[in-house]
Amino acid sequence: MVRNTDYESRRRAILTATINRYIKGALPVASEDVAKEFDLSSATIRNIFSELEESGLLMHPYTSGGRIPTDKGYRYYLDFLILQMELLDEEKERIVKEYRKEMGRLEDALEGTSELISAITHYAGLVSFLDWQDKIFYKGISHILEQPEFQDFQKLRLLIKLIEDKQNLLDIINRDFKEKVKVYIGSELGCPEMANCSLVVSSYRVKNRPSGKIAVLGPVRMEYRHIIPTLEYISDVLSGALDNI
């Protein structure tokens, strides 16, 4: 039983390492690279890669290439492998400092929030306000377009079309959920135009009443360990700041 537990822990660690490498490099991960990290043979890593592939957690885009995560692999990574996600103190201070400024109108505060989210995450920042059914604030779409996943013209065209259809985007962002932060990975969005994207969403409140959503839109190959605590913290600070408008 202990041996099975140890082996499963090693599989999880190798999956985590593979996903982290792919997130940073945007290239299929070779067994040789992971083997060095764990002081194991390439053959051992290849065997584990094969098992992870059979489980639907990894795939290889080329016959003899390395592996990349599937949507299922990213979901497993989020649900079971990321145990601690914390925002650095200096980033918390940067966020608080932004909301200490004079915000004036609600619209200015929400637009500023979309800019702040984009600046910190380097993806697109989106903000909705539930009472404004046809309005959405978004900044940083160019960050998405710079990602290697969207060098394909057809994928790029579909994504731009979705972003221009504000109502469709609002419908996706404003979905109900119970979690503090909700993550939709690729196919989980149920939107073909966003098959290569992930959306991380959190709610904010005004005077203790649910009032809207803030979100990060980026590639499935997203820095979740940074994005999730960032969005959670911004939603808390924003909620407090809006009480004073």
mmCIF file of C-alpha atoms in Angstrom:
data_model
loop_
_atom_site.group_PDB
_atom_site.id
_atom_site.type_symbol
_atom_site.label_atom_id
_atom_site.label_comp_id
_atom_site.label_asym_id
_atom_site.label_seq_id
_atom_site.Cartn_x
_atom_site.Cartn_y
_atom_site.Cartn_z
ATOM 1 C CA MET A 1 0.000 0.000 0.000
ATOM 2 C CA VAL A 2 2.834 2.391 0.909
ATOM 3 C CA ARG A 3 4.614 1.485 -2.340
ATOM 4 C CA ASN A 4 1.465 2.287 -4.361
ATOM 5 C CA THR A 5 1.103 5.595 -2.514
ATOM 6 C CA ASP A 6 4.740 6.503 -3.198
ATOM 7 C CA TYR A 7 4.364 5.634 -6.873
ATOM 8 C CA GLU A 8 1.198 7.711 -7.208
ATOM 9 C CA SER A 9 2.938 10.646 -5.514
ATOM 10 C CA ARG A 10 5.783 10.355 -8.011
ATOM 11 C CA ARG A 11 3.327 10.298 -10.922
ATOM 12 C CA ARG A 12 1.677 13.440 -9.592
ATOM 13 C CA ALA A 13 5.038 15.135 -9.144
ATOM 14 C CA ILE A 14 6.053 14.277 -12.701
ATOM 15 C CA LEU A 15 2.727 15.523 -14.058
ATOM 16 C CA THR A 16 3.165 18.764 -12.103
ATOM 17 C CA ALA A 17 6.712 19.236 -13.390
ATOM 18 C CA THR A 18 5.611 18.562 -16.959
ATOM 19 C CA ILE A 19 2.748 21.050 -16.787
ATOM 20 C CA ASN A 20 4.946 23.701 -15.146
ATOM 21 C CA ARG A 21 7.537 23.309 -17.916
ATOM 22 C CA TYR A 22 4.884 23.553 -20.607
ATOM 23 C CA ILE A 23 3.330 26.639 -19.015
ATOM 24 C CA LYS A 24 6.703 28.395 -19.037
ATOM 25 C CA GLY A 25 8.029 27.213 -22.386
ATOM 26 C CA ALA A 26 4.961 26.592 -24.577
ATOM 27 C CA LEU A 27 6.803 23.629 -26.107
ATOM 28 C CA PRO A 28 6.164 19.870 -25.776
ATOM 29 C CA VAL A 29 8.098 18.527 -22.795
ATOM 30 C CA ALA A 30 10.703 15.834 -23.443
ATOM 31 C CA SER A 31 11.270 12.925 -21.073
ATOM 32 C CA GLU A 32 14.985 13.797 -20.918
ATOM 33 C CA ASP A 33 14.250 17.197 -19.384
ATOM 34 C CA VAL A 34 11.958 15.805 -16.700
ATOM 35 C CA ALA A 35 14.362 12.928 -15.996
ATOM 36 C CA LYS A 36 17.091 15.398 -14.983
ATOM 37 C CA GLU A 37 14.746 17.078 -12.526
ATOM 38 C CA PHE A 38 13.949 13.782 -10.752
ATOM 39 C CA ASP A 39 17.260 11.985 -11.201
ATOM 40 C CA LEU A 40 15.482 9.170 -13.048
ATOM 41 C CA SER A 41 16.167 7.541 -16.383
ATOM 42 C CA SER A 42 14.460 8.813 -19.524
ATOM 43 C CA ALA A 43 12.966 5.348 -19.981
ATOM 44 C CA THR A 44 11.283 5.557 -16.563
ATOM 45 C CA ILE A 45 9.841 8.976 -17.373
ATOM 46 C CA ARG A 46 8.625 7.753 -20.770
ATOM 47 C CA ASN A 47 6.794 4.885 -19.064
ATOM 48 C CA ILE A 48 5.100 7.300 -16.678
ATOM 49 C CA PHE A 49 4.310 9.637 -19.569
ATOM 50 C CA SER A 50 2.606 6.724 -21.309
ATOM 51 C CA GLU A 51 0.518 5.982 -18.208
ATOM 52 C CA LEU A 52 -0.460 9.645 -17.869
ATOM 53 C CA GLU A 53 -1.383 9.682 -21.538
ATOM 54 C CA GLU A 54 -3.540 6.575 -21.145
ATOM 55 C CA SER A 55 -5.273 8.365 -18.254
ATOM 56 C CA GLY A 56 -6.027 11.294 -20.548
ATOM 57 C CA LEU A 57 -3.815 13.731 -18.609
ATOM 58 C CA LEU A 58 -1.104 14.206 -21.240
ATOM 59 C CA MET A 59 -0.950 13.953 -25.005
ATOM 60 C CA HIS A 60 1.810 14.189 -27.589
ATOM 61 C CA PRO A 61 1.173 16.371 -30.626
ATOM 62 C CA TYR A 62 3.818 14.664 -32.728
ATOM 63 C CA THR A 63 4.670 10.990 -33.196
ATOM 64 C CA SER A 64 8.149 11.347 -31.684
ATOM 65 C CA GLY A 65 7.685 14.630 -29.819
ATOM 66 C CA GLY A 66 7.333 15.459 -26.152
ATOM 67 C CA ARG A 67 4.118 15.676 -24.166
ATOM 68 C CA ILE A 68 1.697 18.501 -23.482
ATOM 69 C CA PRO A 69 -1.148 18.641 -20.937
ATOM 70 C CA THR A 70 -4.762 17.997 -21.909
ATOM 71 C CA ASP A 71 -7.689 19.959 -20.450
ATOM 72 C CA LYS A 72 -8.200 17.011 -18.113
ATOM 73 C CA GLY A 73 -4.544 17.201 -17.110
ATOM 74 C CA TYR A 74 -4.841 20.881 -16.227
ATOM 75 C CA ARG A 75 -8.000 20.182 -14.229
ATOM 76 C CA TYR A 76 -6.257 17.423 -12.260
ATOM 77 C CA TYR A 77 -3.339 19.790 -11.721
ATOM 78 C CA LEU A 78 -5.635 22.437 -10.283
ATOM 79 C CA ASP A 79 -7.874 20.203 -8.193
ATOM 80 C CA PHE A 80 -5.276 17.909 -6.680
ATOM 81 C CA LEU A 81 -1.762 19.235 -7.172
ATOM 82 C CA ILE A 82 -1.799 22.919 -6.263
ATOM 83 C CA LEU A 83 -2.091 22.829 -2.501
ATOM 84 C CA GLN A 84 -0.738 26.297 -1.716
ATOM 85 C CA MET A 85 -1.390 29.365 -3.791
ATOM 86 C CA GLU A 86 -0.346 32.610 -2.182
ATOM 87 C CA LEU A 87 0.175 36.102 -3.502
ATOM 88 C CA LEU A 88 3.447 37.843 -2.673
ATOM 89 C CA ASP A 89 3.213 40.677 -0.149
ATOM 90 C CA GLU A 90 4.584 43.213 -2.637
ATOM 91 C CA GLU A 91 1.837 42.294 -5.107
ATOM 92 C CA LYS A 92 -0.796 42.679 -2.402
ATOM 93 C CA GLU A 93 0.584 46.111 -1.600
ATOM 94 C CA ARG A 94 0.531 47.092 -5.271
ATOM 95 C CA ILE A 95 -3.149 46.154 -5.479
ATOM 96 C CA VAL A 96 -4.102 47.978 -2.267
ATOM 97 C CA LYS A 97 -2.173 51.060 -3.434
ATOM 98 C CA GLU A 98 -4.236 51.220 -6.628
ATOM 99 C CA TYR A 99 -7.485 51.292 -4.673
ATOM 100 C CA ARG A 100 -6.248 53.984 -2.303
ATOM 101 C CA LYS A 101 -6.370 56.409 -5.222
ATOM 102 C CA GLU A 102 -9.383 58.612 -5.770
ATOM 103 C CA MET A 103 -11.721 56.511 -7.911
ATOM 104 C CA GLY A 104 -14.634 58.893 -8.447
ATOM 105 C CA ARG A 105 -17.269 57.140 -10.542
ATOM 106 C CA LEU A 106 -18.110 53.447 -10.383
ATOM 107 C CA GLU A 107 -17.369 53.157 -14.088
ATOM 108 C CA ASP A 108 -13.848 54.499 -13.560
ATOM 109 C CA ALA A 109 -13.229 52.000 -10.754
ATOM 110 C CA LEU A 110 -14.330 49.039 -12.873
ATOM 111 C CA GLU A 111 -12.341 50.131 -15.905
ATOM 112 C CA GLY A 112 -9.300 50.667 -13.688
ATOM 113 C CA THR A 113 -9.772 47.171 -12.281
ATOM 114 C CA SER A 114 -9.648 45.610 -15.750
ATOM 115 C CA GLU A 115 -6.392 47.508 -16.388
ATOM 116 C CA LEU A 116 -4.935 46.394 -13.049
ATOM 117 C CA ILE A 117 -5.818 42.740 -13.646
ATOM 118 C CA SER A 118 -4.165 42.824 -17.055
ATOM 119 C CA ALA A 119 -1.055 44.611 -15.765
ATOM 120 C CA ILE A 120 -0.483 42.090 -12.972
ATOM 121 C CA THR A 121 -1.379 38.880 -14.809
ATOM 122 C CA HIS A 122 -0.151 39.782 -18.331
ATOM 123 C CA TYR A 123 -3.363 38.359 -19.755
ATOM 124 C CA ALA A 124 -6.704 40.028 -20.491
ATOM 125 C CA GLY A 125 -8.590 41.544 -17.564
ATOM 126 C CA LEU A 126 -12.399 41.622 -17.744
ATOM 127 C CA VAL A 127 -14.968 43.205 -15.447
ATOM 128 C CA SER A 128 -18.771 43.075 -15.540
ATOM 129 C CA PHE A 129 -21.405 44.860 -13.460
ATOM 130 C CA LEU A 130 -24.641 42.897 -13.156
ATOM 131 C CA ASP A 131 -26.909 45.959 -13.326
ATOM 132 C CA TRP A 132 -25.344 46.936 -16.660
ATOM 133 C CA GLN A 133 -26.432 44.010 -18.791
ATOM 134 C CA ASP A 134 -24.717 45.136 -21.981
ATOM 135 C CA LYS A 135 -21.470 46.590 -20.654
ATOM 136 C CA ILE A 136 -18.121 44.903 -20.107
ATOM 137 C CA PHE A 137 -14.717 46.406 -19.413
ATOM 138 C CA TYR A 138 -11.690 44.648 -20.839
ATOM 139 C CA LYS A 139 -8.017 45.448 -21.181
ATOM 140 C CA GLY A 140 -4.992 43.512 -22.363
ATOM 141 C CA ILE A 141 -6.437 41.522 -25.258
ATOM 142 C CA SER A 142 -3.072 42.064 -26.975
ATOM 143 C CA HIS A 143 -1.442 39.908 -24.279
ATOM 144 C CA ILE A 144 -3.502 36.940 -25.469
ATOM 145 C CA LEU A 145 -2.751 37.573 -29.119
ATOM 146 C CA GLU A 146 0.983 37.478 -28.349
ATOM 147 C CA GLN A 147 0.744 33.904 -27.050
ATOM 148 C CA PRO A 148 2.052 31.182 -29.397
ATOM 149 C CA GLU A 149 -1.295 29.356 -29.248
ATOM 150 C CA PHE A 150 -2.876 32.178 -31.230
ATOM 151 C CA GLN A 151 -0.395 32.490 -34.062
ATOM 152 C CA ASP A 152 -2.824 30.330 -36.018
ATOM 153 C CA PHE A 153 -4.995 32.783 -37.961
ATOM 154 C CA GLN A 154 -8.182 30.722 -37.678
ATOM 155 C CA LYS A 155 -7.911 30.440 -33.874
ATOM 156 C CA LEU A 156 -7.170 34.146 -33.666
ATOM 157 C CA ARG A 157 -10.145 35.056 -35.848
ATOM 158 C CA LEU A 158 -12.556 33.015 -33.743
ATOM 159 C CA LEU A 159 -11.300 34.559 -30.505
ATOM 160 C CA ILE A 160 -11.548 38.123 -31.794
ATOM 161 C CA LYS A 161 -15.059 37.421 -33.034
ATOM 162 C CA LEU A 162 -16.074 36.223 -29.566
ATOM 163 C CA ILE A 163 -14.566 39.262 -27.851
ATOM 164 C CA GLU A 164 -16.415 41.577 -30.220
ATOM 165 C CA ASP A 165 -19.668 39.794 -29.314
ATOM 166 C CA LYS A 166 -19.880 41.394 -25.886
ATOM 167 C CA GLN A 167 -23.166 39.778 -24.906
ATOM 168 C CA ASN A 168 -21.819 36.271 -25.466
ATOM 169 C CA LEU A 169 -18.738 37.096 -23.415
ATOM 170 C CA LEU A 170 -20.905 38.550 -20.635
ATOM 171 C CA ASP A 171 -23.072 35.427 -20.579
ATOM 172 C CA ILE A 172 -19.988 33.305 -20.011
ATOM 173 C CA ILE A 173 -18.440 35.527 -17.334
ATOM 174 C CA ASN A 174 -21.689 36.069 -15.420
ATOM 175 C CA ARG A 175 -22.488 32.383 -14.954
ATOM 176 C CA ASP A 176 -23.454 31.474 -11.392
ATOM 177 C CA PHE A 177 -21.002 29.512 -9.254
ATOM 178 C CA LYS A 178 -20.504 28.912 -5.540
ATOM 179 C CA GLU A 179 -16.709 28.936 -5.367
ATOM 180 C CA LYS A 180 -14.684 32.006 -4.458
ATOM 181 C CA VAL A 181 -12.797 31.587 -7.733
ATOM 182 C CA LYS A 182 -14.079 29.521 -10.662
ATOM 183 C CA VAL A 183 -11.726 28.198 -13.346
ATOM 184 C CA TYR A 184 -13.000 27.129 -16.757
ATOM 185 C CA ILE A 185 -10.379 25.218 -18.738
ATOM 186 C CA GLY A 186 -10.637 25.000 -22.512
ATOM 187 C CA SER A 187 -13.557 22.760 -23.427
ATOM 188 C CA GLU A 188 -15.188 23.375 -20.018
ATOM 189 C CA LEU A 189 -16.265 26.779 -21.331
ATOM 190 C CA GLY A 190 -18.583 25.068 -23.810
ATOM 191 C CA CYS A 191 -17.598 27.633 -26.422
ATOM 192 C CA PRO A 192 -15.686 26.467 -29.533
ATOM 193 C CA GLU A 193 -14.185 29.931 -30.048
ATOM 194 C CA MET A 194 -12.490 29.612 -26.641
ATOM 195 C CA ALA A 195 -11.255 26.037 -26.952
ATOM 196 C CA ASN A 196 -7.652 27.230 -26.526
ATOM 197 C CA CYS A 197 -8.468 29.556 -23.624
ATOM 198 C CA SER A 198 -9.014 29.390 -19.911
ATOM 199 C CA LEU A 199 -11.167 31.811 -17.958
ATOM 200 C CA VAL A 200 -10.625 32.462 -14.245
ATOM 201 C CA VAL A 201 -13.556 34.286 -12.633
ATOM 202 C CA SER A 202 -14.297 35.743 -9.196
ATOM 203 C CA SER A 203 -17.255 37.700 -7.847
ATOM 204 C CA TYR A 204 -17.159 41.078 -6.136
ATOM 205 C CA ARG A 205 -19.736 42.744 -3.916
ATOM 206 C CA VAL A 206 -21.016 46.262 -3.279
ATOM 207 C CA LYS A 207 -22.406 46.847 0.222
ATOM 208 C CA ASN A 208 -22.459 43.089 0.771
ATOM 209 C CA ARG A 209 -24.563 42.435 -2.337
ATOM 210 C CA PRO A 210 -23.235 40.369 -5.293
ATOM 211 C CA SER A 211 -22.652 42.984 -7.957
ATOM 212 C CA GLY A 212 -20.447 41.651 -10.731
ATOM 213 C CA LYS A 213 -17.581 39.498 -11.884
ATOM 214 C CA ILE A 214 -13.897 40.049 -12.539
ATOM 215 C CA ALA A 215 -12.019 37.646 -14.765
ATOM 216 C CA VAL A 216 -8.747 36.745 -16.429
ATOM 217 C CA LEU A 217 -8.845 35.433 -19.986
ATOM 218 C CA GLY A 218 -5.745 33.743 -21.327
ATOM 219 C CA PRO A 219 -4.429 30.578 -22.945
ATOM 220 C CA VAL A 220 -5.084 27.192 -21.346
ATOM 221 C CA ARG A 221 -1.329 27.270 -20.715
ATOM 222 C CA MET A 222 -1.863 29.829 -17.961
ATOM 223 C CA GLU A 223 0.058 30.585 -14.748
ATOM 224 C CA TYR A 224 -2.798 29.370 -12.543
ATOM 225 C CA ARG A 225 -0.745 29.438 -9.353
ATOM 226 C CA HIS A 226 -0.369 33.187 -9.763
ATOM 227 C CA ILE A 227 -3.675 34.036 -11.447
ATOM 228 C CA ILE A 228 -6.031 32.419 -8.911
ATOM 229 C CA PRO A 229 -4.743 34.128 -5.731
ATOM 230 C CA THR A 230 -4.357 37.417 -7.631
ATOM 231 C CA LEU A 231 -7.979 37.442 -8.722
ATOM 232 C CA GLU A 232 -9.218 36.371 -5.307
ATOM 233 C CA TYR A 233 -7.314 39.191 -3.618
ATOM 234 C CA ILE A 234 -8.412 41.840 -6.137
ATOM 235 C CA SER A 235 -12.065 40.851 -5.698
ATOM 236 C CA ASP A 236 -11.776 41.339 -1.918
ATOM 237 C CA VAL A 237 -10.023 44.706 -2.169
ATOM 238 C CA LEU A 238 -12.380 45.916 -4.918
ATOM 239 C CA SER A 239 -15.427 44.966 -2.834
ATOM 240 C CA GLY A 240 -14.140 47.028 0.080
ATOM 241 C CA ALA A 241 -13.250 49.998 -2.113
ATOM 242 C CA LEU A 242 -16.635 50.110 -3.851
ATOM 243 C CA ASP A 243 -18.418 50.428 -0.532
ATOM 244 C CA ASN A 244 -16.945 53.943 -0.303
ATOM 245 C CA ILE A 245 -18.147 55.173 -3.721
#
